[in-house]
PDB file of C-alpha atoms in Angstrom:
ATOM      1  CA  ASN J   1       0.000   0.000   0.000  1.00 60.00           C
ATOM      2  CA  LEU J   2       3.001   2.316   0.206  1.00 64.00           C
ATOM      3  CA  ASP J   3       3.801   2.121  -3.525  1.00 66.00           C
ATOM      4  CA  GLY J   4       3.214   5.483  -5.154  1.00 61.00           C
ATOM      5  CA  SER J   5       2.508   7.263  -1.871  1.00 62.00           C
ATOM      6  CA  SER J   6       5.628   9.400  -2.238  1.00 63.00           C
ATOM      7  CA  THR J   7       4.248  10.945  -5.453  1.00 67.00           C
ATOM      8  CA  ARG J   8       0.919  12.054  -3.958  1.00 68.00           C
ATOM      9  CA  ALA J   9       0.918  15.714  -2.999  1.00 73.00           C
ATOM     10  CA  GLY J  10      -0.002  16.427   0.615  1.00 77.00           C
ATOM     11  CA  LEU J  11       0.416  12.849   1.817  1.00 76.00           C
ATOM     12  CA  ILE J  12       2.938  12.142   4.557  1.00 77.00           C
ATOM     13  CA  THR J  13       3.368   8.676   6.049  1.00 78.00           C
ATOM     14  CA  PHE J  14       5.057   8.160   9.415  1.00 79.00           C
ATOM     15  CA  ALA J  15       6.111   4.921  11.026  1.00 79.00           C
ATOM     16  CA  ALA J  16       7.734   4.356  14.387  1.00 79.00           C
ATOM     17  CA  SER J  17       9.435   1.474  16.116  1.00 79.00           C
ATOM     18  CA  ASN J  18      11.590   0.938  19.168  1.00 72.00           C
ATOM     19  CA  ILE J  19      13.240  -2.095  17.585  1.00 76.00           C
ATOM     20  CA  GLU J  20      14.193  -1.531  13.958  1.00 78.00           C
ATOM     21  CA  SER J  21      15.920  -4.909  13.690  1.00 81.00           C
ATOM     22  CA  VAL J  22      12.602  -6.804  13.762  1.00 85.00           C
ATOM     23  CA  LEU J  23      11.076  -4.820  10.888  1.00 85.00           C
ATOM     24  CA  ASP J  24      10.964  -6.069   7.321  1.00 88.00           C
ATOM     25  CA  PRO J  25      13.881  -4.418   5.444  1.00 89.00           C
ATOM     26  CA  ALA J  26      11.611  -3.883   2.405  1.00 85.00           C
ATOM     27  CA  VAL J  27       9.306  -1.732   4.518  1.00 82.00           C
ATOM     28  CA  VAL J  28      12.133   0.112   6.280  1.00 84.00           C
ATOM     29  CA  SER J  29      13.745   1.011   2.926  1.00 84.00           C
ATOM     30  CA  ARG J  30      10.662   3.069   1.994  1.00 80.00           C
ATOM     31  CA  PHE J  31      11.199   5.563   4.789  1.00 82.00           C
ATOM     32  CA  ARG J  32      13.727   8.228   5.567  1.00 82.00           C
ATOM     33  CA  LYS J  33      15.074   7.397   8.970  1.00 83.00           C
ATOM     34  CA  PHE J  34      15.584   9.732  11.849  1.00 81.00           C
ATOM     35  CA  TYR J  35      16.173   8.869  15.453  1.00 81.00           C
ATOM     36  CA  ILE J  36      14.762  10.443  18.571  1.00 81.00           C
ATOM     37  CA  ASN J  37      17.068   9.888  21.506  1.00 85.00           C
ATOM     38  CA  TYR J  38      16.207   9.465  25.131  1.00 88.00           C
ATOM     39  CA  PRO J  39      15.890  12.682  27.159  1.00 91.00           C
ATOM     40  CA  GLN J  40      19.261  14.270  27.687  1.00 88.00           C
ATOM     41  CA  ASP J  41      18.765  16.045  31.008  1.00 94.00           C
ATOM     42  CA  ASP J  42      16.967  15.586  34.296  1.00 96.00           C
ATOM     43  CA  ARG J  43      14.407  18.297  33.522  1.00 97.00           C
ATOM     44  CA  GLU J  44      13.204  16.332  30.485  1.00 96.00           C
ATOM     45  CA  ILE J  45      12.924  13.104  32.500  1.00 96.00           C
ATOM     46  CA  GLU J  46      10.899  14.926  35.173  1.00 97.00           C
ATOM     47  CA  SER J  47       8.674  16.379  32.455  1.00 96.00           C
ATOM     48  CA  ILE J  48       7.898  12.915  31.064  1.00 96.00           C
ATOM     49  CA  HIS J  49       6.877  11.772  34.554  1.00 97.00           C
ATOM     50  CA  ASN J  50       4.735  14.873  35.113  1.00 97.00           C
ATOM     51  CA  ILE J  51       2.979  14.627  31.739  1.00 97.00           C
ATOM     52  CA  ILE J  52       2.083  10.973  32.350  1.00 97.00           C
ATOM     53  CA  ILE J  53       0.967  11.698  35.930  1.00 96.00           C
ATOM     54  CA  LYS J  54      -1.238  14.566  34.704  1.00 96.00           C
ATOM     55  CA  LYS J  55      -2.789  12.298  32.055  1.00 96.00           C
ATOM     56  CA  MET J  56      -3.519   9.623  34.642  1.00 94.00           C
ATOM     57  CA  GLU J  57      -4.985  12.097  37.139  1.00 93.00           C
ATOM     58  CA  ASP J  58      -7.101  13.788  34.457  1.00 93.00           C
ATOM     59  CA  TYR J  59      -8.461  10.395  33.466  1.00 91.00           C
ATOM     60  CA  ALA J  60      -9.151   9.430  37.096  1.00 87.00           C
ATOM     61  CA  ASN J  61     -10.592  12.897  37.770  1.00 89.00           C
ATOM     62  CA  GLN J  62      -8.709  13.001  41.081  1.00 87.00           C
ATOM     63  CA  PRO J  63      -5.157  13.272  42.408  1.00 89.00           C
ATOM     64  CA  LEU J  64      -3.277   9.963  42.360  1.00 91.00           C
ATOM     65  CA  PHE J  65       0.304  11.034  43.139  1.00 94.00           C
ATOM     66  CA  GLU J  66       1.909  13.168  45.781  1.00 93.00           C
ATOM     67  CA  GLN J  67       4.612  15.648  44.735  1.00 93.00           C
ATOM     68  CA  ILE J  68       7.358  13.266  43.562  1.00 95.00           C
ATOM     69  CA  ASN J  69      10.861  13.744  44.969  1.00 96.00           C
ATOM     70  CA  PHE J  70      12.822  13.366  41.729  1.00 96.00           C
ATOM     71  CA  SER J  71      16.184  13.320  43.496  1.00 96.00           C
ATOM     72  CA  GLN J  72      15.206   9.758  44.508  1.00 95.00           C
ATOM     73  CA  VAL J  73      13.810   8.766  41.083  1.00 95.00           C
ATOM     74  CA  LEU J  74      16.456  10.183  38.733  1.00 96.00           C
ATOM     75  CA  PRO J  75      19.263   7.819  39.825  1.00 95.00           C
ATOM     76  CA  PHE J  76      17.440   4.985  38.033  1.00 94.00           C
ATOM     77  CA  ALA J  77      17.715   6.872  34.722  1.00 94.00           C
ATOM     78  CA  HIS J  78      21.335   7.745  35.485  1.00 94.00           C
ATOM     79  CA  ARG J  79      22.207   4.061  35.979  1.00 92.00           C
ATOM     80  CA  ASP J  80      20.275   2.683  32.995  1.00 90.00           C
ATOM     81  CA  GLU J  81      19.240   4.739  29.970  1.00 89.00           C
ATOM     82  CA  ARG J  82      16.185   2.555  29.388  1.00 87.00           C
ATOM     83  CA  TYR J  83      14.564   4.164  32.446  1.00 93.00           C
ATOM     84  CA  LYS J  84      14.398   7.358  30.353  1.00 94.00           C
ATOM     85  CA  SER J  85      11.900   5.757  27.963  1.00 91.00           C
ATOM     86  CA  GLY J  86       8.401   7.227  28.101  1.00 92.00           C
ATOM     87  CA  ARG J  87       6.936   3.747  27.656  1.00 90.00           C
ATOM     88  CA  VAL J  88       8.905   2.378  30.622  1.00 93.00           C
ATOM     89  CA  ILE J  89       8.083   5.414  32.784  1.00 95.00           C
ATOM     90  CA  ASP J  90       4.392   5.079  31.863  1.00 95.00           C
ATOM     91  CA  ARG J  91       4.386   1.402  32.800  1.00 94.00           C
ATOM     92  CA  ILE J  92       6.124   2.064  36.138  1.00 95.00           C
ATOM     93  CA  LEU J  93       3.753   4.910  37.052  1.00 96.00           C
ATOM     94  CA  THR J  94       0.709   2.859  36.061  1.00 95.00           C
ATOM     95  CA  ASN J  95       1.886  -0.163  38.056  1.00 93.00           C
ATOM     96  CA  ALA J  96       2.654   2.022  41.082  1.00 93.00           C
ATOM     97  CA  ALA J  97      -0.864   3.490  40.995  1.00 92.00           C
ATOM     98  CA  LEU J  98      -2.510   0.084  40.502  1.00 90.00           C
ATOM     99  CA  ASN J  99      -0.479  -1.498  43.286  1.00 87.00           C
ATOM    100  CA  LYS J 100      -1.330   1.357  45.648  1.00 87.00           C
ATOM    101  CA  ILE J 101      -5.047   1.182  44.923  1.00 81.00           C
ATOM    102  CA  LEU J 102      -5.204  -2.614  45.048  1.00 80.00           C
ATOM    103  CA  SER J 103      -3.293  -2.725  48.334  1.00 79.00           C
ATOM    104  CA  HIS J 104      -5.973  -0.518  49.897  1.00 73.00           C
ATOM    105  CA  LEU J 105      -9.066  -2.334  48.644  1.00 72.00           C
ATOM    106  CA  PRO J 106     -11.933  -2.039  49.447  1.00 69.00           C
ATOM    107  CA  CYS J 107     -11.211   1.315  51.122  1.00 64.00           C
ATOM    108  CA  ALA J 108      -9.635   2.788  47.974  1.00 54.00           C
ATOM    109  CA  ILE J 109     -12.953   2.609  46.157  1.00 55.00           C
ATOM    110  CA  LYS J 110     -14.734   4.553  48.896  1.00 54.00           C
ATOM    111  CA  GLN J 111     -12.007   7.109  49.569  1.00 57.00           C
ATOM    112  CA  ALA J 112      -9.995   9.280  47.206  1.00 53.00           C
ATOM    113  CA  SER J 113      -7.143   9.470  49.722  1.00 58.00           C
ATOM    114  CA  THR J 114      -5.012   6.681  48.236  1.00 69.00           C
ATOM    115  CA  ILE J 115      -2.085   8.681  46.879  1.00 88.00           C
ATOM    116  CA  VAL J 116       1.072   7.204  45.338  1.00 92.00           C
ATOM    117  CA  THR J 117       4.096   8.415  47.295  1.00 93.00           C
ATOM    118  CA  THR J 118       7.705   8.754  46.208  1.00 94.00           C
ATOM    119  CA  ASN J 119       8.466   5.618  48.250  1.00 94.00           C
ATOM    120  CA  ASP J 120       5.775   3.693  46.342  1.00 93.00           C
ATOM    121  CA  LEU J 121       7.326   4.824  43.084  1.00 93.00           C
ATOM    122  CA  ILE J 122      10.846   3.855  44.207  1.00 94.00           C
ATOM    123  CA  LYS J 123       9.544   0.417  45.205  1.00 93.00           C
ATOM    124  CA  GLU J 124       8.032  -0.015  41.720  1.00 93.00           C
ATOM    125  CA  TYR J 125      11.276   1.132  40.047  1.00 93.00           C
ATOM    126  CA  ASN J 126      13.188  -1.435  42.113  1.00 92.00           C
ATOM    127  CA  GLN J 127      10.765  -4.220  41.180  1.00 90.00           C
ATOM    128  CA  PHE J 128      10.479  -3.358  37.500  1.00 88.00           C
ATOM    129  CA  ASN J 129      12.008  -5.989  35.239  1.00 77.00           C
ATOM    130  CA  LEU J 130      13.747  -4.334  32.288  1.00 72.00           C
ATOM    131  CA  GLU J 131      15.357  -7.540  31.099  1.00 61.00           C
ATOM    132  CA  GLY J 132      12.068  -9.304  30.521  1.00 56.00           C
ATOM    133  CA  ASP J 133      10.499  -5.936  29.668  1.00 50.00           C
ATOM    134  CA  LYS J 134       7.292  -7.354  31.081  1.00 48.00           C
ATOM    135  CA  LYS J 135       5.527  -6.613  34.282  1.00 46.00           C
ATOM    136  CA  ASN J 136       2.349  -8.401  35.144  1.00 48.00           C
ATOM    137  CA  ILE J 137      -0.577  -6.177  35.901  1.00 44.00           C
ATOM    138  CA  PRO J 138      -1.156  -6.502  39.622  1.00 47.00           C
ATOM    139  CA  THR J 139      -4.304  -8.224  40.808  1.00 45.00           C
ATOM    140  CA  ALA J 140      -6.173  -7.924  44.060  1.00 44.00           C
ATOM    141  CA  SER J 141      -5.041 -11.440  44.992  1.00 46.00           C
ATOM    142  CA  SER J 142      -1.360 -10.512  44.532  1.00 45.00           C
ATOM    143  CA  ASN J 143      -1.610  -7.752  47.150  1.00 44.00           C
ATOM    144  CA  GLN J 144      -2.513  -7.827  50.796  1.00 44.00           C
ATOM    145  CA  SER J 145      -5.953  -6.262  51.083  1.00 40.00           C
ATOM    146  CA  ARG J 146      -6.617  -4.102  54.091  1.00 39.00           C
ATOM    147  CA  THR J 147      -9.905  -3.103  55.548  1.00 39.00           C
ATOM    148  CA  SER J 148     -10.627  -0.118  57.730  1.00 35.00           C
TER     149      SER J 148
END
């Protein structure tokens, strides 16, 4: 379907991949390549966290995270560049929020006071498996439920 698309005025086709080596070379040859690197400074890494947190809180229509102490979070990105990836950060933030909510069931449903702390986020960073690049979505049975 890409044949002839370069001759059509006003048509631009974009493709993106994190792993170019798994793509069909015939498809890759049809595109001009450019690379977007990981964030280069701490301010950019903080911004990725804050954008994802804002998206999550807007969706939940309530605060989910306390003010994150980035001096405790940034060392992960300093040790391993993969922790600068928006996809990895999104997964860690999502898992931290899910784990926090599930660990406070059934109270979390009734109260909006279950807020993810910096310590919760650090715990999730420490547990995150980059090598397998997979993290199971937590379930209520995998967490200790508390009742008030």
